Amino acid sequence: MRIEDIKIRKIFATNSKPTLEVEIKTKKGKVYSSVPFGTSKSKYEIVYKDFEEISEIFPRIKRYFFEDFRDIREVDRMLHSIDTSDNFKKIGGNLALGISLAFLKAFSLEEGVPVYKYLGGNTIPKPVCNVAGGWKGQSDIQEFLILPLHQDSFVKSIDEISDLYLKLGEIFSKKDPTFKFSKNLESAWVTSLPAEEILKILTNIKGENFVIGLDIAASSLWNGEKYVYKDKILSTMQQIEYVSSLIREFKLFYVEDPFHQDDFVSFSVLTKNSKCLIVGDDLYATNLRRLKSGLDISATNAVLVKPNQIGTVTDTIDFVKEAKKNRLKVVVSHRSGETDDNLLSHLAVGLDADYIKLGISGERVVKINEMIRIEEELS
Ligand code: PGA
Ligand code: ZN
């Protein structure tokens, strides 16, 4: 496929910050892809550059993208040959990803199929929904998550989680005097109730088919020596005990980043000693090399997948393949700063992910609603 034109523009993300959109024109029409960004980022993610810098870099590399590319792998190879650093520090990882995602859409358009079909997948994942959390230090634990154990259909899971989310808001308004129905960056309820209290409420209302997850995002609690909470400071051993006790007491099904991003060993200890899904987000940063280090010691039994941590579609595919080969569960995830692009839903289905991590309200429904359309198409 040879494109007719490629251009970039500044658009805005859900956190009101400017971000990048890439537009590609082919004989078949136009496609647009935009790039999300994170707030609690791993230090192992690709380098993002601001739009002003990107708009100086892009004209210098634009000409490389008018070749006759056979598939997305060739485009991504071109991106890596233009920037040979391992974190896209020369051209910006956000520019690399914007180009890669736009080409993915262009190839799909060229073949006349939806993106998930172009990628070759057909599995509807289960949703992992962020329903409550903190904002600017209001809660020590970043995200309280709800997910279905069994799924009849995606739309039914979302229907039930939406009910739970609304019910949760009502309960917070009675139990938390500071609660004002405010939402955080991922449109989850912001509450200042202690973690154990939130977990008790979720346990009471969730019903039999739903289970509870946490994203502890522990790198943000780690001060280099200890885990610093509002009401306690824990050593690594104490953190292992604390997380294990939460898993036991609240029958947690999913725990993301219970330790900081360099502590593969503690991940491995927890994974060996619990039946829960232990998910690496900041730990792996969707980086194949870091995943392989984790696999050596069975650090986790699940991976979070965020294409914008690594910068190309091909790198994302290779990461997912390696995780699956080693029977790790795959969770394709949004970021706290999202856009109105619904490509994430296609990636989750196209890569046959087990789960997709999403917000349940506000602008977050863009991805949910696209998944509902894909589910209908596939049934
Ligand atoms: P981020 O956080 O998108 O702000 O980096 C989300 C997460 O840790 O899963
Ligand atoms: Zn996370």
mmCIF file of C-alpha atoms and ligand atoms in Angstrom:
data_model
loop_
_atom_site.group_PDB
_atom_site.id
_atom_site.type_symbol
_atom_site.label_atom_id
_atom_site.label_comp_id
_atom_site.label_asym_id
_atom_site.label_seq_id
_atom_site.Cartn_x
_atom_site.Cartn_y
_atom_site.Cartn_z
ATOM 1 C CA MET A 1 0.000 0.000 0.000
ATOM 2 C CA ARG A 2 1.192 3.442 -0.928
ATOM 3 C CA ILE A 3 -0.401 6.398 0.867
ATOM 4 C CA GLU A 4 -1.298 9.706 -0.809
ATOM 5 C CA ASP A 5 -0.692 11.971 2.160
ATOM 6 C CA ILE A 6 0.105 11.972 5.863
ATOM 7 C CA LYS A 7 -0.274 14.894 8.237
ATOM 8 C CA ILE A 8 -0.417 15.688 11.925
ATOM 9 C CA ARG A 9 -2.536 18.006 14.031
ATOM 10 C CA LYS A 10 -2.929 19.013 17.633
ATOM 11 C CA ILE A 11 -6.122 17.740 19.263
ATOM 12 C CA PHE A 12 -7.112 17.521 22.924
ATOM 13 C CA ALA A 13 -7.146 14.644 25.357
ATOM 14 C CA THR A 14 -9.697 13.957 28.088
ATOM 15 C CA ASN A 15 -7.390 15.570 30.656
ATOM 16 C CA SER A 16 -7.541 18.848 28.645
ATOM 17 C CA LYS A 17 -3.946 18.520 27.507
ATOM 18 C CA PRO A 18 -2.947 18.797 23.850
ATOM 19 C CA THR A 19 -2.098 15.563 22.098
ATOM 20 C CA LEU A 20 -1.296 14.336 18.618
ATOM 21 C CA GLU A 21 -3.538 13.108 15.823
ATOM 22 C CA VAL A 22 -2.148 11.590 12.618
ATOM 23 C CA GLU A 23 -4.211 11.644 9.425
ATOM 24 C CA ILE A 24 -3.470 9.404 6.462
ATOM 25 C CA LYS A 25 -5.063 9.741 3.045
ATOM 26 C CA THR A 26 -5.147 6.795 0.653
ATOM 27 C CA LYS A 27 -7.067 6.031 -2.535
ATOM 28 C CA LYS A 28 -9.749 4.470 -0.320
ATOM 29 C CA GLY A 29 -10.246 7.499 1.949
ATOM 30 C CA LYS A 30 -8.952 9.110 5.146
ATOM 31 C CA VAL A 31 -8.151 7.634 8.544
ATOM 32 C CA TYR A 32 -7.291 9.374 11.810
ATOM 33 C CA SER A 33 -5.449 8.069 14.836
ATOM 34 C CA SER A 34 -4.702 9.817 18.088
ATOM 35 C CA VAL A 35 -2.356 9.160 20.949
ATOM 36 C CA PRO A 36 -3.356 8.936 24.625
ATOM 37 C CA PHE A 37 -1.118 9.623 27.587
ATOM 38 C CA GLY A 38 -0.556 8.477 31.119
ATOM 39 C CA THR A 39 -0.219 10.307 34.425
ATOM 40 C CA SER A 40 1.345 7.654 36.637
ATOM 41 C CA LYS A 41 3.833 6.527 34.028
ATOM 42 C CA SER A 42 6.471 3.829 34.235
ATOM 43 C CA LYS A 43 10.033 5.082 33.933
ATOM 44 C CA TYR A 44 10.500 2.451 31.212
ATOM 45 C CA GLU A 45 7.999 3.987 28.785
ATOM 46 C CA ILE A 46 8.934 5.596 25.482
ATOM 47 C CA VAL A 47 9.734 9.310 25.437
ATOM 48 C CA TYR A 48 6.887 11.699 24.647
ATOM 49 C CA LYS A 49 7.637 15.041 23.016
ATOM 50 C CA ASP A 50 5.339 18.050 23.099
ATOM 51 C CA PHE A 51 3.414 19.016 20.009
ATOM 52 C CA GLU A 52 5.675 21.961 19.135
ATOM 53 C CA GLU A 53 8.733 19.706 18.981
ATOM 54 C CA ILE A 54 6.812 17.041 17.052
ATOM 55 C CA SER A 55 5.703 19.602 14.494
ATOM 56 C CA GLU A 56 9.369 20.400 13.783
ATOM 57 C CA ILE A 57 10.414 16.731 13.588
ATOM 58 C CA PHE A 58 7.531 15.481 11.448
ATOM 59 C CA PRO A 59 8.321 17.430 8.222
ATOM 60 C CA ARG A 60 11.863 16.019 8.338
ATOM 61 C CA ILE A 61 10.709 12.372 8.428
ATOM 62 C CA LYS A 62 7.465 12.578 6.472
ATOM 63 C CA ARG A 63 9.025 11.539 3.157
ATOM 64 C CA TYR A 64 9.946 8.060 4.487
ATOM 65 C CA PHE A 65 6.282 7.091 4.642
ATOM 66 C CA PHE A 66 5.453 7.234 0.943
ATOM 67 C CA GLU A 67 7.109 3.892 0.184
ATOM 68 C CA ASP A 68 5.063 0.917 -0.913
ATOM 69 C CA PHE A 69 4.601 -0.858 2.440
ATOM 70 C CA ARG A 70 3.298 -4.414 2.444
ATOM 71 C CA ASP A 71 2.121 -4.493 6.060
ATOM 72 C CA ILE A 72 2.267 -2.756 9.424
ATOM 73 C CA ARG A 73 5.481 -4.602 10.321
ATOM 74 C CA GLU A 74 7.281 -2.820 7.458
ATOM 75 C CA VAL A 75 6.026 0.579 8.592
ATOM 76 C CA ASP A 76 7.165 -0.099 12.160
ATOM 77 C CA ARG A 77 10.545 -1.290 10.880
ATOM 78 C CA MET A 78 10.860 2.054 9.106
ATOM 79 C CA LEU A 79 10.047 3.894 12.353
ATOM 80 C CA HIS A 80 12.770 1.965 14.166
ATOM 81 C CA SER A 81 15.286 2.623 11.396
ATOM 82 C CA ILE A 82 14.561 6.369 11.552
ATOM 83 C CA ASP A 83 14.966 6.328 15.342
ATOM 84 C CA THR A 84 17.286 3.552 16.504
ATOM 85 C CA SER A 85 17.083 4.472 20.211
ATOM 86 C CA ASP A 86 15.190 1.992 22.377
ATOM 87 C CA ASN A 87 12.674 4.585 23.583
ATOM 88 C CA PHE A 88 12.066 6.784 20.504
ATOM 89 C CA LYS A 89 13.892 9.666 22.127
ATOM 90 C CA LYS A 90 14.895 11.083 18.738
ATOM 91 C CA ILE A 91 11.497 11.467 17.049
ATOM 92 C CA GLY A 92 9.174 11.073 20.046
ATOM 93 C CA GLY A 93 7.306 7.887 20.928
ATOM 94 C CA ASN A 94 3.987 9.657 20.564
ATOM 95 C CA LEU A 95 4.811 10.548 16.953
ATOM 96 C CA ALA A 96 5.937 6.966 16.281
ATOM 97 C CA LEU A 97 2.756 5.527 17.754
ATOM 98 C CA GLY A 98 0.490 8.020 15.986
ATOM 99 C CA ILE A 99 2.023 7.026 12.644
ATOM 100 C CA SER A 100 1.929 3.313 13.415
ATOM 101 C CA LEU A 101 -1.731 3.380 14.523
ATOM 102 C CA ALA A 102 -2.789 5.470 11.522
ATOM 103 C CA PHE A 103 -1.085 3.000 9.160
ATOM 104 C CA LEU A 104 -2.860 0.141 10.941
ATOM 105 C CA LYS A 105 -6.177 1.823 10.159
ATOM 106 C CA ALA A 106 -5.075 2.577 6.591
ATOM 107 C CA PHE A 107 -4.161 -1.080 5.932
ATOM 108 C CA SER A 108 -7.537 -2.171 7.299
ATOM 109 C CA LEU A 109 -9.319 0.341 5.087
ATOM 110 C CA GLU A 110 -7.276 -0.874 2.128
ATOM 111 C CA GLU A 111 -8.441 -4.442 2.760
ATOM 112 C CA GLY A 112 -11.986 -3.285 3.467
ATOM 113 C CA VAL A 113 -12.138 -4.893 6.913
ATOM 114 C CA PRO A 114 -12.415 -3.538 10.473
ATOM 115 C CA VAL A 115 -9.102 -3.209 12.312
ATOM 116 C CA TYR A 116 -9.744 -6.190 14.607
ATOM 117 C CA LYS A 117 -10.232 -8.394 11.560
ATOM 118 C CA TYR A 118 -7.097 -7.053 9.892
ATOM 119 C CA LEU A 119 -5.215 -8.062 13.055
ATOM 120 C CA GLY A 120 -6.726 -11.538 12.858
ATOM 121 C CA GLY A 121 -8.475 -11.763 16.217
ATOM 122 C CA ASN A 122 -12.081 -12.472 17.148
ATOM 123 C CA THR A 123 -12.292 -12.704 20.941
ATOM 124 C CA ILE A 124 -14.526 -10.355 22.900
ATOM 125 C CA PRO A 125 -12.638 -9.600 26.122
ATOM 126 C CA LYS A 126 -14.155 -9.142 29.566
ATOM 127 C CA PRO A 127 -14.177 -5.589 30.867
ATOM 128 C CA VAL A 128 -12.115 -4.533 33.882
ATOM 129 C CA CYS A 129 -13.733 -1.270 34.965
ATOM 130 C CA ASN A 130 -12.299 1.439 37.170
ATOM 131 C CA VAL A 131 -15.198 2.418 39.431
ATOM 132 C CA ALA A 132 -13.564 4.277 42.323
ATOM 133 C CA GLY A 133 -10.283 5.745 43.337
ATOM 134 C CA GLY A 134 -8.462 8.760 44.482
ATOM 135 C CA TRP A 135 -7.340 11.971 42.946
ATOM 136 C CA LYS A 136 -4.413 14.029 44.226
ATOM 137 C CA GLY A 137 -3.815 11.905 47.294
ATOM 138 C CA GLN A 138 -7.422 11.302 48.338
ATOM 139 C CA SER A 139 -6.956 7.556 48.310
ATOM 140 C CA ASP A 140 -3.720 5.607 48.687
ATOM 141 C CA ILE A 141 -4.807 2.987 46.179
ATOM 142 C CA GLN A 142 -5.098 4.356 42.667
ATOM 143 C CA GLU A 143 -7.959 2.251 41.299
ATOM 144 C CA PHE A 144 -10.756 0.013 42.553
ATOM 145 C CA LEU A 145 -11.846 -2.262 39.745
ATOM 146 C CA ILE A 146 -14.819 -4.490 39.016
ATOM 147 C CA LEU A 147 -14.768 -7.371 36.549
ATOM 148 C CA PRO A 148 -17.061 -10.286 35.667
ATOM 149 C CA LEU A 149 -16.075 -13.847 36.474
ATOM 150 C CA HIS A 150 -18.135 -15.246 33.602
ATOM 151 C CA GLN A 151 -19.423 -13.354 30.630
ATOM 152 C CA ASP A 152 -22.537 -14.030 28.573
ATOM 153 C CA SER A 153 -21.948 -10.900 26.554
ATOM 154 C CA PHE A 154 -19.870 -7.742 26.866
ATOM 155 C CA VAL A 155 -22.953 -5.559 26.771
ATOM 156 C CA LYS A 156 -24.505 -7.490 29.672
ATOM 157 C CA SER A 157 -21.331 -7.173 31.745
ATOM 158 C CA ILE A 158 -21.274 -3.417 31.150
ATOM 159 C CA ASP A 159 -24.973 -3.126 31.938
ATOM 160 C CA GLU A 160 -24.390 -4.704 35.323
ATOM 161 C CA ILE A 161 -21.167 -2.825 36.088
ATOM 162 C CA SER A 162 -22.893 0.470 35.213
ATOM 163 C CA ASP A 163 -25.632 -0.320 37.742
ATOM 164 C CA LEU A 164 -22.988 -1.135 40.342
ATOM 165 C CA TYR A 165 -21.144 2.092 39.608
ATOM 166 C CA LEU A 166 -24.299 4.200 40.065
ATOM 167 C CA LYS A 167 -25.205 2.337 43.245
ATOM 168 C CA LEU A 168 -21.657 2.907 44.522
ATOM 169 C CA GLY A 169 -22.061 6.674 44.028
ATOM 170 C CA GLU A 170 -25.232 6.631 46.149
ATOM 171 C CA ILE A 171 -23.521 4.655 48.915
ATOM 172 C CA PHE A 172 -20.464 6.946 48.940
ATOM 173 C CA SER A 173 -22.767 9.964 49.224
ATOM 174 C CA LYS A 174 -24.177 8.499 52.452
ATOM 175 C CA LYS A 175 -20.920 7.219 53.958
ATOM 176 C CA ASP A 176 -18.347 9.800 52.888
ATOM 177 C CA PRO A 177 -19.105 13.361 54.089
ATOM 178 C CA THR A 178 -16.631 14.803 51.564
ATOM 179 C CA PHE A 179 -18.207 12.971 48.585
ATOM 180 C CA LYS A 180 -19.703 15.259 45.925
ATOM 181 C CA PHE A 181 -20.182 12.846 42.999
ATOM 182 C CA SER A 182 -16.817 14.038 41.643
ATOM 183 C CA LYS A 183 -14.977 11.878 39.148
ATOM 184 C CA ASN A 184 -11.256 11.495 38.585
ATOM 185 C CA LEU A 185 -9.305 11.424 35.322
ATOM 186 C CA GLU A 186 -10.714 8.008 34.386
ATOM 187 C CA SER A 187 -14.249 9.013 35.381
ATOM 188 C CA ALA A 188 -14.205 6.804 38.471
ATOM 189 C CA TRP A 189 -15.782 8.145 41.700
ATOM 190 C CA VAL A 190 -13.395 10.100 43.898
ATOM 191 C CA THR A 191 -13.785 9.126 47.521
ATOM 192 C CA SER A 192 -11.682 9.743 50.602
ATOM 193 C CA LEU A 193 -12.934 6.606 52.360
ATOM 194 C CA PRO A 194 -10.148 4.225 53.469
ATOM 195 C CA ALA A 195 -9.309 1.360 51.110
ATOM 196 C CA GLU A 196 -10.725 -1.312 53.407
ATOM 197 C CA GLU A 197 -14.024 0.570 53.639
ATOM 198 C CA ILE A 198 -14.312 0.838 49.834
ATOM 199 C CA LEU A 199 -13.506 -2.871 49.515
ATOM 200 C CA LYS A 200 -16.209 -3.749 52.085
ATOM 201 C CA ILE A 201 -18.808 -1.730 50.176
ATOM 202 C CA LEU A 202 -17.822 -3.346 46.861
ATOM 203 C CA THR A 203 -17.979 -6.801 48.446
ATOM 204 C CA ASN A 204 -21.505 -6.093 49.657
ATOM 205 C CA ILE A 205 -22.939 -4.806 46.398
ATOM 206 C CA LYS A 206 -21.066 -6.643 43.646
ATOM 207 C CA GLY A 207 -23.198 -9.787 43.378
ATOM 208 C CA GLU A 208 -22.006 -13.324 42.677
ATOM 209 C CA ASN A 209 -20.739 -13.007 39.134
ATOM 210 C CA PHE A 210 -18.456 -10.039 39.832
ATOM 211 C CA VAL A 211 -15.065 -9.865 41.460
ATOM 212 C CA ILE A 212 -12.888 -7.059 42.744
ATOM 213 C CA GLY A 213 -9.549 -5.826 41.483
ATOM 214 C CA LEU A 214 -7.064 -3.167 42.548
ATOM 215 C CA ASP A 215 -4.459 -1.150 40.737
ATOM 216 C CA ILE A 216 -2.104 -0.299 43.573
ATOM 217 C CA ALA A 217 0.274 1.582 41.233
ATOM 218 C CA ALA A 218 2.888 1.000 43.913
ATOM 219 C CA SER A 219 5.683 2.884 42.138
ATOM 220 C CA SER A 220 3.875 6.042 43.213
ATOM 221 C CA LEU A 221 3.932 4.920 46.886
ATOM 222 C CA TRP A 222 7.611 3.877 46.818
ATOM 223 C CA ASN A 223 10.096 6.443 48.120
ATOM 224 C CA GLY A 224 13.183 4.411 47.233
ATOM 225 C CA GLU A 225 13.137 2.457 50.504
ATOM 226 C CA LYS A 226 9.567 2.000 51.671
ATOM 227 C CA TYR A 227 5.918 2.191 50.618
ATOM 228 C CA VAL A 228 4.471 5.395 52.052
ATOM 229 C CA TYR A 229 0.705 5.416 52.676
ATOM 230 C CA LYS A 230 -1.265 8.174 54.387
ATOM 231 C CA ASP A 231 -1.543 6.157 57.591
ATOM 232 C CA LYS A 232 1.383 3.737 57.381
ATOM 233 C CA ILE A 233 4.885 3.185 56.035
ATOM 234 C CA LEU A 234 5.633 -0.371 54.903
ATOM 235 C CA SER A 235 8.840 -2.231 54.158
ATOM 236 C CA THR A 236 8.870 -4.552 51.148
ATOM 237 C CA MET A 237 8.117 -7.568 53.382
ATOM 238 C CA GLN A 238 5.257 -5.697 55.028
ATOM 239 C CA GLN A 239 3.910 -4.668 51.608
ATOM 240 C CA ILE A 240 3.863 -8.340 50.546
ATOM 241 C CA GLU A 241 1.960 -9.180 53.748
ATOM 242 C CA TYR A 242 -0.432 -6.248 53.388
ATOM 243 C CA VAL A 243 -1.351 -7.037 49.772
ATOM 244 C CA SER A 244 -1.682 -10.764 50.597
ATOM 245 C CA SER A 245 -4.056 -9.921 53.447
ATOM 246 C CA LEU A 246 -6.202 -7.766 51.145
ATOM 247 C CA ILE A 247 -6.304 -10.602 48.595
ATOM 248 C CA ARG A 248 -7.419 -13.055 51.287
ATOM 249 C CA GLU A 249 -9.919 -10.848 53.074
ATOM 250 C CA PHE A 250 -11.671 -9.444 50.005
ATOM 251 C CA LYS A 251 -11.092 -12.421 47.688
ATOM 252 C CA LEU A 252 -9.394 -10.124 45.206
ATOM 253 C CA PHE A 253 -9.272 -11.556 41.707
ATOM 254 C CA TYR A 254 -6.922 -8.994 40.144
ATOM 255 C CA VAL A 255 -4.042 -6.960 41.563
ATOM 256 C CA GLU A 256 -2.048 -4.643 39.318
ATOM 257 C CA ASP A 257 1.375 -3.253 40.248
ATOM 258 C CA PRO A 258 1.420 -4.287 43.920
ATOM 259 C CA PHE A 259 5.154 -3.416 44.014
ATOM 260 C CA HIS A 260 7.318 -0.765 42.437
ATOM 261 C CA GLN A 261 8.526 -1.103 38.852
ATOM 262 C CA ASP A 262 11.969 -2.588 39.638
ATOM 263 C CA ASP A 263 10.966 -5.234 42.170
ATOM 264 C CA PHE A 264 10.488 -8.343 39.997
ATOM 265 C CA VAL A 265 11.267 -10.556 42.998
ATOM 266 C CA SER A 266 8.366 -9.406 45.194
ATOM 267 C CA PHE A 267 6.000 -9.802 42.237
ATOM 268 C CA SER A 268 7.218 -13.351 41.901
ATOM 269 C CA VAL A 269 6.742 -14.115 45.612
ATOM 270 C CA LEU A 270 3.151 -12.845 45.507
ATOM 271 C CA THR A 271 2.360 -14.657 42.241
ATOM 272 C CA LYS A 272 3.584 -17.961 43.677
ATOM 273 C CA ASN A 273 1.618 -17.542 46.898
ATOM 274 C CA SER A 274 -1.785 -16.396 45.672
ATOM 275 C CA LYS A 275 -4.416 -17.543 43.227
ATOM 276 C CA CYS A 276 -5.115 -13.987 42.165
ATOM 277 C CA LEU A 277 -4.215 -12.434 38.812
ATOM 278 C CA ILE A 278 -1.028 -10.457 39.461
ATOM 279 C CA VAL A 279 -0.721 -7.937 36.658
ATOM 280 C CA GLY A 280 2.411 -6.087 35.558
ATOM 281 C CA ASP A 281 1.836 -2.572 34.221
ATOM 282 C CA ASP A 282 4.670 -0.163 35.163
ATOM 283 C CA LEU A 283 6.759 -3.296 35.732
ATOM 284 C CA TYR A 284 6.826 -4.285 32.047
ATOM 285 C CA ALA A 285 5.798 -1.068 30.292
ATOM 286 C CA THR A 286 4.694 -3.289 27.336
ATOM 287 C CA ASN A 287 8.387 -3.942 26.728
ATOM 288 C CA LEU A 288 9.333 -7.418 25.473
ATOM 289 C CA ARG A 289 12.762 -7.316 27.078
ATOM 290 C CA ARG A 290 11.265 -6.508 30.483
ATOM 291 C CA LEU A 291 8.617 -9.205 30.004
ATOM 292 C CA LYS A 292 11.370 -11.763 29.366
ATOM 293 C CA SER A 293 13.091 -10.751 32.632
ATOM 294 C CA GLY A 294 9.762 -11.281 34.378
ATOM 295 C CA LEU A 295 9.191 -14.657 32.717
ATOM 296 C CA ASP A 296 12.559 -15.910 33.972
ATOM 297 C CA ILE A 297 11.265 -15.798 37.549
ATOM 298 C CA SER A 298 7.486 -16.082 36.907
ATOM 299 C CA ALA A 299 7.028 -12.540 38.187
ATOM 300 C CA THR A 300 3.347 -12.284 37.196
ATOM 301 C CA ASN A 301 0.579 -14.331 35.662
ATOM 302 C CA ALA A 302 -0.851 -11.413 33.668
ATOM 303 C CA VAL A 303 0.334 -8.385 31.697
ATOM 304 C CA LEU A 304 -1.126 -4.966 31.063
ATOM 305 C CA VAL A 305 -0.790 -3.830 27.450
ATOM 306 C CA LYS A 306 -0.594 -0.129 26.634
ATOM 307 C CA PRO A 307 0.578 0.524 23.061
ATOM 308 C CA ASN A 308 1.721 4.012 24.024
ATOM 309 C CA GLN A 309 4.236 2.604 26.493
ATOM 310 C CA ILE A 310 6.179 1.019 23.618
ATOM 311 C CA GLY A 311 5.389 3.062 20.498
ATOM 312 C CA THR A 312 4.425 0.724 17.644
ATOM 313 C CA VAL A 313 1.709 -1.779 16.757
ATOM 314 C CA THR A 314 4.312 -4.451 15.947
ATOM 315 C CA ASP A 315 6.066 -4.129 19.308
ATOM 316 C CA THR A 316 2.659 -4.391 20.984
ATOM 317 C CA ILE A 317 1.781 -7.525 18.983
ATOM 318 C CA ASP A 318 5.129 -9.156 19.804
ATOM 319 C CA PHE A 319 4.699 -8.401 23.503
ATOM 320 C CA VAL A 320 1.222 -9.949 23.519
ATOM 321 C CA LYS A 321 2.421 -13.028 21.584
ATOM 322 C CA GLU A 322 5.185 -13.687 24.103
ATOM 323 C CA ALA A 323 2.789 -13.243 27.029
ATOM 324 C CA LYS A 324 0.289 -15.658 25.475
ATOM 325 C CA LYS A 325 2.977 -18.186 24.610
ATOM 326 C CA ASN A 326 3.776 -18.282 28.308
ATOM 327 C CA ARG A 327 0.096 -18.494 29.267
ATOM 328 C CA LEU A 328 -0.071 -15.097 30.902
ATOM 329 C CA LYS A 329 -3.453 -13.348 30.818
ATOM 330 C CA VAL A 330 -3.546 -10.278 28.584
ATOM 331 C CA VAL A 331 -5.247 -7.035 29.625
ATOM 332 C CA VAL A 332 -5.342 -4.311 26.958
ATOM 333 C CA SER A 333 -5.652 -0.970 28.719
ATOM 334 C CA HIS A 334 -6.642 2.657 28.252
ATOM 335 C CA ARG A 335 -4.627 5.519 29.810
ATOM 336 C CA SER A 336 -5.783 8.200 32.198
ATOM 337 C CA GLY A 337 -5.464 10.752 29.378
ATOM 338 C CA GLU A 338 -7.551 9.335 26.532
ATOM 339 C CA THR A 339 -9.003 10.619 23.270
ATOM 340 C CA ASP A 340 -12.194 9.939 21.347
ATOM 341 C CA ASP A 341 -10.383 7.252 19.322
ATOM 342 C CA ASN A 342 -12.029 3.832 19.704
ATOM 343 C CA LEU A 343 -9.102 1.855 18.267
ATOM 344 C CA LEU A 344 -8.320 0.317 21.666
ATOM 345 C CA SER A 345 -11.415 -1.882 21.382
ATOM 346 C CA HIS A 346 -10.223 -3.179 17.997
ATOM 347 C CA LEU A 347 -6.769 -3.873 19.400
ATOM 348 C CA ALA A 348 -8.232 -5.860 22.302
ATOM 349 C CA VAL A 349 -10.352 -8.033 19.978
ATOM 350 C CA GLY A 350 -7.677 -8.165 17.268
ATOM 351 C CA LEU A 351 -5.045 -9.381 19.729
ATOM 352 C CA ASP A 352 -7.466 -11.844 21.362
ATOM 353 C CA ALA A 353 -6.967 -10.230 24.763
ATOM 354 C CA ASP A 354 -8.588 -11.779 27.826
ATOM 355 C CA TYR A 355 -9.577 -8.408 29.281
ATOM 356 C CA ILE A 356 -9.914 -4.765 28.333
ATOM 357 C CA LYS A 357 -9.379 -2.181 31.087
ATOM 358 C CA LEU A 358 -11.679 0.811 30.789
ATOM 359 C CA GLY A 359 -13.490 3.562 32.590
ATOM 360 C CA ILE A 360 -17.231 3.092 32.914
ATOM 361 C CA SER A 361 -18.524 6.630 32.583
ATOM 362 C CA GLY A 362 -18.208 9.957 30.746
ATOM 363 C CA GLU A 363 -16.047 10.022 27.627
ATOM 364 C CA ARG A 364 -14.821 6.519 28.522
ATOM 365 C CA VAL A 365 -17.935 5.020 26.928
ATOM 366 C CA VAL A 366 -16.436 5.654 23.457
ATOM 367 C CA LYS A 367 -14.439 2.424 23.759
ATOM 368 C CA ILE A 368 -17.241 0.511 25.458
ATOM 369 C CA ASN A 369 -19.717 1.398 22.732
ATOM 370 C CA GLU A 370 -17.342 0.354 19.955
ATOM 371 C CA MET A 371 -16.856 -2.994 21.696
ATOM 372 C CA ILE A 372 -20.633 -3.435 21.753
ATOM 373 C CA ARG A 373 -20.724 -2.832 17.971
ATOM 374 C CA ILE A 374 -17.888 -5.315 17.388
ATOM 375 C CA GLU A 375 -19.632 -7.896 19.572
ATOM 376 C CA GLU A 376 -22.790 -7.518 17.487
ATOM 377 C CA GLU A 377 -20.795 -7.872 14.269
ATOM 378 C CA LEU A 378 -19.098 -11.034 15.520
ATOM 379 C CA SER A 379 -22.237 -12.756 16.733
HETATM 380 P P1 PGA B 1 -1.906 6.165 33.718
HETATM 381 O O1 PGA B 1 -2.350 5.144 34.833
HETATM 382 O O2 PGA B 1 -2.635 5.942 32.467
HETATM 383 O O3 PGA B 1 -2.191 7.492 34.357
HETATM 384 O O4 PGA B 1 -0.425 5.972 33.585
HETATM 385 C C1 PGA B 1 -3.214 4.094 34.646
HETATM 386 C C2 PGA B 1 -2.667 2.849 35.259
HETATM 387 O O5 PGA B 1 -1.720 2.882 36.067
HETATM 388 O O6 PGA B 1 -3.142 1.768 34.920
HETATM 389 ZN ZN ZN B 2 -1.652 0.569 36.356
#
